[in-house]
mmCIF file of C-alpha atoms and ligand atoms in Angstrom:
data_model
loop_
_atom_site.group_PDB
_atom_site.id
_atom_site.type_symbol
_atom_site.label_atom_id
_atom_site.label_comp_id
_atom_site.label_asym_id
_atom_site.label_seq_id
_atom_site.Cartn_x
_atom_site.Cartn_y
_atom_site.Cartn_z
ATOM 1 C CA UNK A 919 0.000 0.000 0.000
ATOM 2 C CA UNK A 920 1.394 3.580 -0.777
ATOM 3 C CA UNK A 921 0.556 6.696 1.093
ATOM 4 C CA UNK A 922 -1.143 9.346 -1.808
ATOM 5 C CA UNK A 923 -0.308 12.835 -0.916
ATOM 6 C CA UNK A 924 -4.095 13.466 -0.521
ATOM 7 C CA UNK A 925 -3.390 11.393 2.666
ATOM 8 C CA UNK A 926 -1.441 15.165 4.244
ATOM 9 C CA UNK A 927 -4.087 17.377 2.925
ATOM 10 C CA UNK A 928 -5.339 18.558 5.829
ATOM 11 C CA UNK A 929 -1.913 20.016 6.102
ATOM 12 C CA UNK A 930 -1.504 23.893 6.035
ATOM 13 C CA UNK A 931 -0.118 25.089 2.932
ATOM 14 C CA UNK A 932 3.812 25.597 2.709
ATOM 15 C CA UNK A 933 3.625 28.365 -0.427
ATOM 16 C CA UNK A 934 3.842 31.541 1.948
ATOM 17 C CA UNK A 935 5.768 32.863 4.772
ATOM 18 C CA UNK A 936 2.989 32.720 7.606
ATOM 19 C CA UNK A 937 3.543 34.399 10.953
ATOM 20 C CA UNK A 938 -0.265 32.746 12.323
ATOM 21 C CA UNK A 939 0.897 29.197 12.563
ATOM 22 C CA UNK A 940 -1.346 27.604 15.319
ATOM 23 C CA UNK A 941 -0.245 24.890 18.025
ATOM 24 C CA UNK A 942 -2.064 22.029 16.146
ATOM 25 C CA UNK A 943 -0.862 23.051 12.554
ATOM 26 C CA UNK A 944 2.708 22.656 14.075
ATOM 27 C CA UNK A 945 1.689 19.723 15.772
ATOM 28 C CA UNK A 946 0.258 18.327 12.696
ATOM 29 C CA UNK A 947 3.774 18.704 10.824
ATOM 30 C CA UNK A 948 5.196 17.144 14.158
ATOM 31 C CA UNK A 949 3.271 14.115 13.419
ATOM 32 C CA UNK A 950 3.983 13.429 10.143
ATOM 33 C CA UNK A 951 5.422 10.178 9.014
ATOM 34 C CA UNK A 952 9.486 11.003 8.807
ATOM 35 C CA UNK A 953 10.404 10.631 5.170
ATOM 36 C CA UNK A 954 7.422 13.182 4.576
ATOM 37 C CA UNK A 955 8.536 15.538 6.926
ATOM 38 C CA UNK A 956 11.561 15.740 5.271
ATOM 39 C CA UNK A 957 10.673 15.810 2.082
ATOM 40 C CA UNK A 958 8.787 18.552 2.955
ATOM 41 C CA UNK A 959 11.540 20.141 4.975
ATOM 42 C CA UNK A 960 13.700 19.953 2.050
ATOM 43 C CA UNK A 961 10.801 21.529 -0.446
ATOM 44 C CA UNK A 962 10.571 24.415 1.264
ATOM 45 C CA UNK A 963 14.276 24.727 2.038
ATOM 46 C CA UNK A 964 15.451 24.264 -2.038
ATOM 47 C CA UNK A 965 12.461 27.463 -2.615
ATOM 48 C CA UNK A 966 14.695 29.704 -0.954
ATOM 49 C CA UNK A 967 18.217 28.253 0.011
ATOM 50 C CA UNK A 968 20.703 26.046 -1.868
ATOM 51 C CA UNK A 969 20.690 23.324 0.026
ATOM 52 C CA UNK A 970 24.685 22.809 -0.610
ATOM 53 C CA UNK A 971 25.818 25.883 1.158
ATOM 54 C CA UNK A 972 26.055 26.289 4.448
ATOM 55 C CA UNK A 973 26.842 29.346 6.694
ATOM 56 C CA UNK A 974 29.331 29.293 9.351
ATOM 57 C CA UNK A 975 29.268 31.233 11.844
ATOM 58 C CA UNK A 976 32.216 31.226 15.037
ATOM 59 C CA UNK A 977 30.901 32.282 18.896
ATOM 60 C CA UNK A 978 33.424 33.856 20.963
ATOM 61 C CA UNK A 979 32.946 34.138 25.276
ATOM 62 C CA UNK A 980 33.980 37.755 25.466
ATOM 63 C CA UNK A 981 32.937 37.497 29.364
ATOM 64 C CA UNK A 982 32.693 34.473 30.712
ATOM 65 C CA UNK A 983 30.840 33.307 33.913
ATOM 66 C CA UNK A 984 29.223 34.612 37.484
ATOM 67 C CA UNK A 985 26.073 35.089 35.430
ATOM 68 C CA UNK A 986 23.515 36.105 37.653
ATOM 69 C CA UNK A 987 20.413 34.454 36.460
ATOM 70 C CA UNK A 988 19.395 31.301 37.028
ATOM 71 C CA UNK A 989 19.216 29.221 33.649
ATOM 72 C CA UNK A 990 19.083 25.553 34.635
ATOM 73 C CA UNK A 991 21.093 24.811 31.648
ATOM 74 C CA UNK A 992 23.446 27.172 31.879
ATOM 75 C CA UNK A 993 27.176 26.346 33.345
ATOM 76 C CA UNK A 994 27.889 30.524 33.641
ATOM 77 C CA UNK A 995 25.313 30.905 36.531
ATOM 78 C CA UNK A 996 27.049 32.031 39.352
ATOM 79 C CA UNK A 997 24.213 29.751 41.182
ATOM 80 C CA UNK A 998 26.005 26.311 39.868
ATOM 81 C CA UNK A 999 29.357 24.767 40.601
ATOM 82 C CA UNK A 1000 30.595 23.783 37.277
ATOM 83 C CA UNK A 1001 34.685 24.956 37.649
ATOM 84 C CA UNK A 1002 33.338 27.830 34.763
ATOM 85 C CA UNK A 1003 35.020 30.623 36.985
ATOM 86 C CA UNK A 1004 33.623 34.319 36.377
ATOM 87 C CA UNK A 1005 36.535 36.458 34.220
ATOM 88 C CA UNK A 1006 36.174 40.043 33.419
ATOM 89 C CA UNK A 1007 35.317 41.320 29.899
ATOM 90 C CA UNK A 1008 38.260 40.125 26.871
ATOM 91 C CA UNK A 1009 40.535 42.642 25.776
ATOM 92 C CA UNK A 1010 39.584 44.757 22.241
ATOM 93 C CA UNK A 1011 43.093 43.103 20.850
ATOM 94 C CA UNK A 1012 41.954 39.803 22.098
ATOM 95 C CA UNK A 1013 38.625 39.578 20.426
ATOM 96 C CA UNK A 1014 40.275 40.623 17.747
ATOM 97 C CA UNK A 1015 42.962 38.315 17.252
ATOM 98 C CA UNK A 1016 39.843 35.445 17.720
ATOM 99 C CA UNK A 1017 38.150 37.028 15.204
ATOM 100 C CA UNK A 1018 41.229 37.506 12.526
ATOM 101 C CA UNK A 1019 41.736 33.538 13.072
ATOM 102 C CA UNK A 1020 37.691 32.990 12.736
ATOM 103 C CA UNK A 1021 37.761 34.480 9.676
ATOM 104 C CA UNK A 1022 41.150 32.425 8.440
ATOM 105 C CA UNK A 1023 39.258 29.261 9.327
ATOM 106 C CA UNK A 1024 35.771 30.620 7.013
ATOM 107 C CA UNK A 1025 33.768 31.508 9.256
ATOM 108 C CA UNK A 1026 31.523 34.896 7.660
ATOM 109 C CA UNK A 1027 29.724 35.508 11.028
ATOM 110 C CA UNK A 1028 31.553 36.400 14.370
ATOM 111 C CA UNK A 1029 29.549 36.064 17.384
ATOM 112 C CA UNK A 1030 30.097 37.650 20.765
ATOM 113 C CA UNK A 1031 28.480 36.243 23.920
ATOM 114 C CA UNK A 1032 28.896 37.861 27.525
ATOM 115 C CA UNK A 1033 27.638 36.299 30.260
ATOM 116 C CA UNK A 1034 25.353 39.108 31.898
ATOM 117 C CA UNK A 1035 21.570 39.686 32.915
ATOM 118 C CA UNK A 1036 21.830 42.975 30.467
ATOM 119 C CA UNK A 1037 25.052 45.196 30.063
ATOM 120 C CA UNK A 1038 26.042 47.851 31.768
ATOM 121 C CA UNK A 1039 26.274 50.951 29.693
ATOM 122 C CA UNK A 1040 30.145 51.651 30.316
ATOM 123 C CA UNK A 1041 30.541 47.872 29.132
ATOM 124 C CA UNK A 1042 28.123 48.501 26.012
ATOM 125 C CA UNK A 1043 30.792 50.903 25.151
ATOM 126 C CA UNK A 1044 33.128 48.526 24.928
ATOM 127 C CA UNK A 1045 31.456 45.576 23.252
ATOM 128 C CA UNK A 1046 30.727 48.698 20.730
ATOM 129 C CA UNK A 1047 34.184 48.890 19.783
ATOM 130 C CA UNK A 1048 34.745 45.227 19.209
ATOM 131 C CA UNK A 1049 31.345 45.375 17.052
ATOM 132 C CA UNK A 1050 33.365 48.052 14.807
ATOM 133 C CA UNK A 1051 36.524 46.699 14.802
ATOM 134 C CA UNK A 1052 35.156 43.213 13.470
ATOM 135 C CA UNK A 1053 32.992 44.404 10.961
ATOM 136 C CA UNK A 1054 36.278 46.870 9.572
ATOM 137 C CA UNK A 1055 37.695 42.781 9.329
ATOM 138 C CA UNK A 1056 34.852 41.992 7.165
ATOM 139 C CA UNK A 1057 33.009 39.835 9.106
ATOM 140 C CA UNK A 1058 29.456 39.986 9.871
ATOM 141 C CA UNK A 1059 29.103 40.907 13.821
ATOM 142 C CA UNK A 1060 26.702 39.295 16.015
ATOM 143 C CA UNK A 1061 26.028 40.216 19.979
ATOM 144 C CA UNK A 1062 24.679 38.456 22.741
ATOM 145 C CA UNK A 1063 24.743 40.434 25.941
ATOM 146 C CA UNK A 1064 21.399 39.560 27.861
ATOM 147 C CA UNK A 1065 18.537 41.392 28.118
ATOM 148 C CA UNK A 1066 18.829 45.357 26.370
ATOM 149 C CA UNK A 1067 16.583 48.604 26.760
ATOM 150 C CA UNK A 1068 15.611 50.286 23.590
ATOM 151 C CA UNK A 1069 18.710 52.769 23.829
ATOM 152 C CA UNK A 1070 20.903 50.302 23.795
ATOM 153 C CA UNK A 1071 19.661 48.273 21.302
ATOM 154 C CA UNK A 1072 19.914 51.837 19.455
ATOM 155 C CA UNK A 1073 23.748 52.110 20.108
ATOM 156 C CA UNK A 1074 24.591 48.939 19.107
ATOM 157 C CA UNK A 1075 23.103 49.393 16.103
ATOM 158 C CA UNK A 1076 25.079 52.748 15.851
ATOM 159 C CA UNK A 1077 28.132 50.792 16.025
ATOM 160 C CA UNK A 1078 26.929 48.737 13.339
ATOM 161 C CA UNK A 1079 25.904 45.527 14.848
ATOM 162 C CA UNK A 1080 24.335 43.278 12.655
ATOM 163 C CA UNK A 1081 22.711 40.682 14.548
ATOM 164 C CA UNK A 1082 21.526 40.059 18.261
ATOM 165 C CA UNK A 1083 20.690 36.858 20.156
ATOM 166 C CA UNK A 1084 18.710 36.684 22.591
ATOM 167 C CA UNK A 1085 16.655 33.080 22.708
ATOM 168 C CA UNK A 1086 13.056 32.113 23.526
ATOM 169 C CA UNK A 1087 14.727 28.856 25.184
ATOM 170 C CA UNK A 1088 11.633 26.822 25.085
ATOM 171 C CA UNK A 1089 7.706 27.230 25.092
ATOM 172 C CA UNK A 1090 6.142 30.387 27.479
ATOM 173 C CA UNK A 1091 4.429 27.680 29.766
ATOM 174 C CA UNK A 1092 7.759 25.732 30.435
ATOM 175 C CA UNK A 1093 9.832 28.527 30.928
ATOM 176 C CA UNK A 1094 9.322 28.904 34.550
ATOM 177 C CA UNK A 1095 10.696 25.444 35.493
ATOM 178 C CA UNK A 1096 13.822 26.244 33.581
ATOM 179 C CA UNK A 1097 14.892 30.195 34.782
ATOM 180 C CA UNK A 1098 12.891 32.000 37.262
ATOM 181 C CA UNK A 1099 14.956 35.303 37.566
ATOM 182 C CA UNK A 1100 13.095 37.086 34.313
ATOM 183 C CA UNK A 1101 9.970 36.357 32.462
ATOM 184 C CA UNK A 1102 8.820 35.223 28.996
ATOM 185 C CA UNK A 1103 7.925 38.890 28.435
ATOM 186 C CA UNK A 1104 11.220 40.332 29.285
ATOM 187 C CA UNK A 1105 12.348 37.839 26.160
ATOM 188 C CA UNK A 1106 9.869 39.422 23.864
ATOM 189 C CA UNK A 1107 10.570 43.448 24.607
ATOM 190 C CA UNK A 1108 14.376 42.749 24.389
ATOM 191 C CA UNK A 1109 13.478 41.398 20.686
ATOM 192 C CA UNK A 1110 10.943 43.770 20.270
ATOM 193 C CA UNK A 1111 13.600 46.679 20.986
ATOM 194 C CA UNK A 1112 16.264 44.592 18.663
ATOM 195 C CA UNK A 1113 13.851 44.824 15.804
ATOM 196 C CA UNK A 1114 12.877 48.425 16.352
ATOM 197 C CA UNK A 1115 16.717 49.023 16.254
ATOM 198 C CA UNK A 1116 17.183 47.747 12.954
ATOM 199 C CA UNK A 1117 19.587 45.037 13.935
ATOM 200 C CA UNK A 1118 18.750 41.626 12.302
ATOM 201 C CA UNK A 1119 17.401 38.718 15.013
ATOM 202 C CA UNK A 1120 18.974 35.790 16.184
ATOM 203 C CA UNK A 1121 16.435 33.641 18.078
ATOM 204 C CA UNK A 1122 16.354 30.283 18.510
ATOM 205 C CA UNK A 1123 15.339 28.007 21.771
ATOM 206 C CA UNK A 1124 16.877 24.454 23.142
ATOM 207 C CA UNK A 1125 15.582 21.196 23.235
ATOM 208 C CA UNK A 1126 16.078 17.865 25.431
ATOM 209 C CA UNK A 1127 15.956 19.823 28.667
ATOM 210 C CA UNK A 1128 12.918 17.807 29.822
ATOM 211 C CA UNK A 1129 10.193 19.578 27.993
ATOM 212 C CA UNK A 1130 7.309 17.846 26.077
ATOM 213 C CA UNK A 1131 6.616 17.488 22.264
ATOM 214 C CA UNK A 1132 3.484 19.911 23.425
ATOM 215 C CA UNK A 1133 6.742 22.346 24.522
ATOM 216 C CA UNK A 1134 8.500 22.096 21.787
ATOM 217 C CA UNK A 1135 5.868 22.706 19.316
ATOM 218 C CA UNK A 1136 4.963 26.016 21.578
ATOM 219 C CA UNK A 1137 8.499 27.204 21.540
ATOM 220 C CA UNK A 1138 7.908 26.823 17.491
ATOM 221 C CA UNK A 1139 5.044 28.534 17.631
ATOM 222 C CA UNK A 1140 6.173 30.968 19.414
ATOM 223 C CA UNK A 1141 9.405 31.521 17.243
ATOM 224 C CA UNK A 1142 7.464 31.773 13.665
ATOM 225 C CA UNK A 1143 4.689 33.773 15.124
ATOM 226 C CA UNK A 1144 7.277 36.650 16.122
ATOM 227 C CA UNK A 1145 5.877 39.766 13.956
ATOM 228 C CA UNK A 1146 8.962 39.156 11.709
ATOM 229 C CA UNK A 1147 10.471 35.794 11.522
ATOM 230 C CA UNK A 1148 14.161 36.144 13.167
ATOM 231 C CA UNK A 1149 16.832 35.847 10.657
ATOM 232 C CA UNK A 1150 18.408 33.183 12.518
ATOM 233 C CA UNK A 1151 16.357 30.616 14.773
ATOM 234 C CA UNK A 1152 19.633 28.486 16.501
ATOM 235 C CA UNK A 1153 18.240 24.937 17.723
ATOM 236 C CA UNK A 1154 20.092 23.764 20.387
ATOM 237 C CA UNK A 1155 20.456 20.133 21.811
ATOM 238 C CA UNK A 1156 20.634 20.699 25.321
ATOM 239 C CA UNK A 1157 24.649 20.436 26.779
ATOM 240 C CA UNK A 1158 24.157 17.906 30.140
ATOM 241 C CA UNK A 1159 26.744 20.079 32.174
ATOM 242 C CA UNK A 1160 27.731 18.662 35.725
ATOM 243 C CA UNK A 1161 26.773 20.964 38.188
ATOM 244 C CA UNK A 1162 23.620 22.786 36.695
ATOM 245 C CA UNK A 1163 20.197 21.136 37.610
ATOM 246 C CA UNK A 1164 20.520 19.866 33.909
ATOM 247 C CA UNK A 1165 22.897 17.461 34.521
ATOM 248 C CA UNK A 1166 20.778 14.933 34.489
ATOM 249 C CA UNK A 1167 18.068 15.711 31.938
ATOM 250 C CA UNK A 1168 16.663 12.756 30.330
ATOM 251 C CA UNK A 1169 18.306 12.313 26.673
ATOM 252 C CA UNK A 1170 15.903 13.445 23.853
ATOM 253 C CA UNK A 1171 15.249 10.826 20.644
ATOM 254 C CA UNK A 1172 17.752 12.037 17.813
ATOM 255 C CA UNK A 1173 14.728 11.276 15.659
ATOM 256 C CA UNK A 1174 12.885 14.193 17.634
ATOM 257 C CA UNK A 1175 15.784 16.526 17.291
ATOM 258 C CA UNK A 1176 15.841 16.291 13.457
ATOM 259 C CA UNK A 1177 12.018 16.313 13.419
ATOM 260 C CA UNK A 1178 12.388 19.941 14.950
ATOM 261 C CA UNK A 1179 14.970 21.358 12.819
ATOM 262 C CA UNK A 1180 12.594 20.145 9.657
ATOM 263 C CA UNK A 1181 8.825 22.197 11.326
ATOM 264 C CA UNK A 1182 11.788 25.222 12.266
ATOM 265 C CA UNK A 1183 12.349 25.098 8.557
ATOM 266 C CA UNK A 1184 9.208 24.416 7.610
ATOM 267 C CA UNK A 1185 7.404 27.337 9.457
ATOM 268 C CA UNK A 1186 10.217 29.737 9.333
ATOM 269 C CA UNK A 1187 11.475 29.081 5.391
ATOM 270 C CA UNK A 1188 13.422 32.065 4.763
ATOM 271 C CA UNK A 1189 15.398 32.067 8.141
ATOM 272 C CA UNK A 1190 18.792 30.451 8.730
ATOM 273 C CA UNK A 1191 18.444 27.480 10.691
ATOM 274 C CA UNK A 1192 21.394 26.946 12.983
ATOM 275 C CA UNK A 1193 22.295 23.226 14.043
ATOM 276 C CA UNK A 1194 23.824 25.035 17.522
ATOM 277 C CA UNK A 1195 24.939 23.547 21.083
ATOM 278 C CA UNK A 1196 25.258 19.606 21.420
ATOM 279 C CA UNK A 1197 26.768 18.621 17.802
ATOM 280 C CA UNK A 1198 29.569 17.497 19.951
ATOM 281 C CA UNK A 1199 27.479 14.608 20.859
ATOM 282 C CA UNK A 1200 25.780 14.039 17.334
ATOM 283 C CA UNK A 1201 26.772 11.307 14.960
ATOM 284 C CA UNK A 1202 27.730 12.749 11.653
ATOM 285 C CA UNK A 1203 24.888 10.755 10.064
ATOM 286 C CA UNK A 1204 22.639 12.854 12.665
ATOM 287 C CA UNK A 1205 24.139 15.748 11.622
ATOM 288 C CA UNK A 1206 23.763 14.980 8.096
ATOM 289 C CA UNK A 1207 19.624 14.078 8.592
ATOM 290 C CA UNK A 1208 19.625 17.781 10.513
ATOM 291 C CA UNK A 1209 21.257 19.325 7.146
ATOM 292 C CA UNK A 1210 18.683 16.730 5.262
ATOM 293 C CA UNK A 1211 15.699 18.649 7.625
ATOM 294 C CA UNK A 1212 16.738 22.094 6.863
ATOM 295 C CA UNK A 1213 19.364 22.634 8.623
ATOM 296 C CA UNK A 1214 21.993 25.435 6.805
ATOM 297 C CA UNK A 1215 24.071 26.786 9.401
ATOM 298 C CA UNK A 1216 26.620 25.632 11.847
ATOM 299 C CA UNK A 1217 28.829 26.792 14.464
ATOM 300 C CA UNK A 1218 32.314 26.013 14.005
ATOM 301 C CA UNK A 1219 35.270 26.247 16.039
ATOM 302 C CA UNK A 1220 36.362 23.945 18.780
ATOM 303 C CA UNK A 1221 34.470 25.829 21.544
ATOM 304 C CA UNK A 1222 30.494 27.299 22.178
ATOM 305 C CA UNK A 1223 31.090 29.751 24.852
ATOM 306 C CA UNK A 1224 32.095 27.331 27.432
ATOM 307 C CA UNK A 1225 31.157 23.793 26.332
ATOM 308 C CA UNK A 1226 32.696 21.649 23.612
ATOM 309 C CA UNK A 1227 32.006 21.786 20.274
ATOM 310 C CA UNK A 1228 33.549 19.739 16.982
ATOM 311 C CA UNK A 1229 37.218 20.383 16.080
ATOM 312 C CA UNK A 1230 36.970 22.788 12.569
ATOM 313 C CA UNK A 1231 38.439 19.518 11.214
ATOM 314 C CA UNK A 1232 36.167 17.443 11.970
ATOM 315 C CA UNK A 1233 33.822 19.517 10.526
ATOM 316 C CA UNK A 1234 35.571 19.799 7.366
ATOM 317 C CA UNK A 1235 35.578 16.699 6.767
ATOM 318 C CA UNK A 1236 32.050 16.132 7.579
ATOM 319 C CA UNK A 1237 31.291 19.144 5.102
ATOM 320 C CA UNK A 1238 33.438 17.445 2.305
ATOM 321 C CA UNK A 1239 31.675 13.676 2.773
ATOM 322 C CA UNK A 1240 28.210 15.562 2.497
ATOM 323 C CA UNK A 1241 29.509 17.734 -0.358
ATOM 324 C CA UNK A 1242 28.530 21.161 2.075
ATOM 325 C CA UNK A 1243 30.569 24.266 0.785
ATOM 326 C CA UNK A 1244 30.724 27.316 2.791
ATOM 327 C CA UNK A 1245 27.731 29.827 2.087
ATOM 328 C CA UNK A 1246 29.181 33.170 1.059
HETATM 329 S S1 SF4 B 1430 22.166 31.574 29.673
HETATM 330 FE FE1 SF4 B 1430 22.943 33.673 29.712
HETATM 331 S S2 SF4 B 1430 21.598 34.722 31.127
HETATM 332 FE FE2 SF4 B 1430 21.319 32.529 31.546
HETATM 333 S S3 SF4 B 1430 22.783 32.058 33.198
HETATM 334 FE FE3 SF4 B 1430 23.809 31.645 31.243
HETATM 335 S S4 SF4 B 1430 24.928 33.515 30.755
HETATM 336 FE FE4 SF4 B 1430 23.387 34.036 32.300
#
């Protein structure tokens, strides 16, 4: 017996970008048999990406740990003991020097994370000059710094930031069991104020932190109901760090991970969708079925802020077996 297509016709339609995607539409595409979820996954990605390129971006700690909020995933909470000690902000020539060998290695987008609740403004002053002096490299700039007010969302754009992250994490009613010390509101005004800025969005969430399918279709919804689809939705595998209430979080089915990279792509087709946090831990053939789902952007460098990430030749070699070039 074959499956006709007329089988999926209750389906939504996949011809326009929507930004009204309801829980059970999302849950629908959740549901689908694999090998149609990808194929649809891959439809909608070939309509606006080639699906041989892939975009590489490298994340740099410019201030690393005794984070005061509470993220239970997080090893940079000051809360947890997981040997990440607290270190002031890098040096300009330091960030540069990263960025110089980021750019060596092909990476187009250069990231900067710093482990705060929101910045100061004498240390938005600083971040601003690494955001220029990256961008006079020739690499794209991306910032995230923790919650920002509309002014400084405003100054970073002066200096010419290009993107900010700042993540949804997971669905509005879950968030409470992972961070308690802001609200899914706070979340939305910081993007709101990115937007309003005119910097471009990076906003993505986790998975495998103990959540629900019904969670991790609301964290979807969520992201591709945003007034303006981010430019870059990151989905992260959770990182198990000792130490963090995380630790030990219940593995999520591989199958389950791919099958929400393919409705990220699905709902949100002309964003980048970044395979982030926890390819350490993938198989390359789970990597591959994540690039097969829609997947057309990586982190690479040996390091994600302060957890472990592939060697750049591992990756390299990964891109070359799967014929993956480098998206200009
Ligand atoms: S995720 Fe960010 S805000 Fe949360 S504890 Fe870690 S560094 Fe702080």
């Amino acid at each position: 017996m074959s499956l006709a297509t007329d089988d999926f016709s209750t389906l939504p339609s996949l011809d326009r970008v929507r930004n009204d995607w309801t829980a059970a539409e999302i849950g629908a595409l959740f549901d689908l048999p694999f090998p149609e979820l990808i194929f649809r996954a891959q439809s909608v990605h070939r309509q606006h990406f080639d699906p041989s390129e892939v975009q590489i971006s490298t994340l740099l700690s410019i201030k690393t740990g005794g984070c005061p909020e509470d993220c239970a995933y997080c090893p940079q909470s000051a809360r947890y003991h997981t040997g990440v000690d607290a270190e002031k902000l890098m040096s300009l020539d330091a960030v540069l020097a990263e960025a110089r060998a980021a750019k060596t290695a092909g990476a187009n987008r250069f990231c900067m994370g710093a482990a705060w609740r929101s910045p100061k403004d004498r240390d938005l002053e600083h971040v601003c000059e690494m955001v220029e002096a990256v961008k006079a490299l020739g690499l794209e700039t991306c910032a995230t710094l923790g919650m920002l007010t509309a002014a400084q969302a405003r100054t970073l754009k002066r200096a010419g930031l290009d993107y900010y992250n700042h993540n949804l994490d997971t669905s509005p009613e879950f968030y409470g069991e992972i961070i308690t010390t802001r609200v899914y509101q706070d979340r939305l005004e910081t993007l709101q104020h990115v937007r309003e800025a005119g910097i471009h969005v990076c906003c993505g969430g986790i998975v495998g932190m103990g959540e629900t399918r019904a969670d991790r279709i609301g964290m979807i919804a969520a992201l591709a109901c945003l007034p303006v689809h981010p430019e870059s939705v990151p989905i992260n595998m959770l990182v198990r760090v000792a130490g963090t209430p995380l630790a030990k979080a219940p593995p999520l089915d591989r199958f389950e991970f791919v099958r929400t990279i393919a409705v990220a792509r699905i709902t949100m087709p002309r964003s980048m969708v970044r395979l982030s946090a926890g390819r350490e831990e993938m198989s390359e053939e789970t990597q591959a079925l994540c690039f097969l789902a829609g997947a057309n952007s990586i982190f690479y460098g040996p390091k994600l802020l302060t957890t472990a990430n592939p060697e750049r030749d591992r990756d390299r070699v990964l891109m070359e077996k799967l014929g993956l070039s480098p998206m200009q």
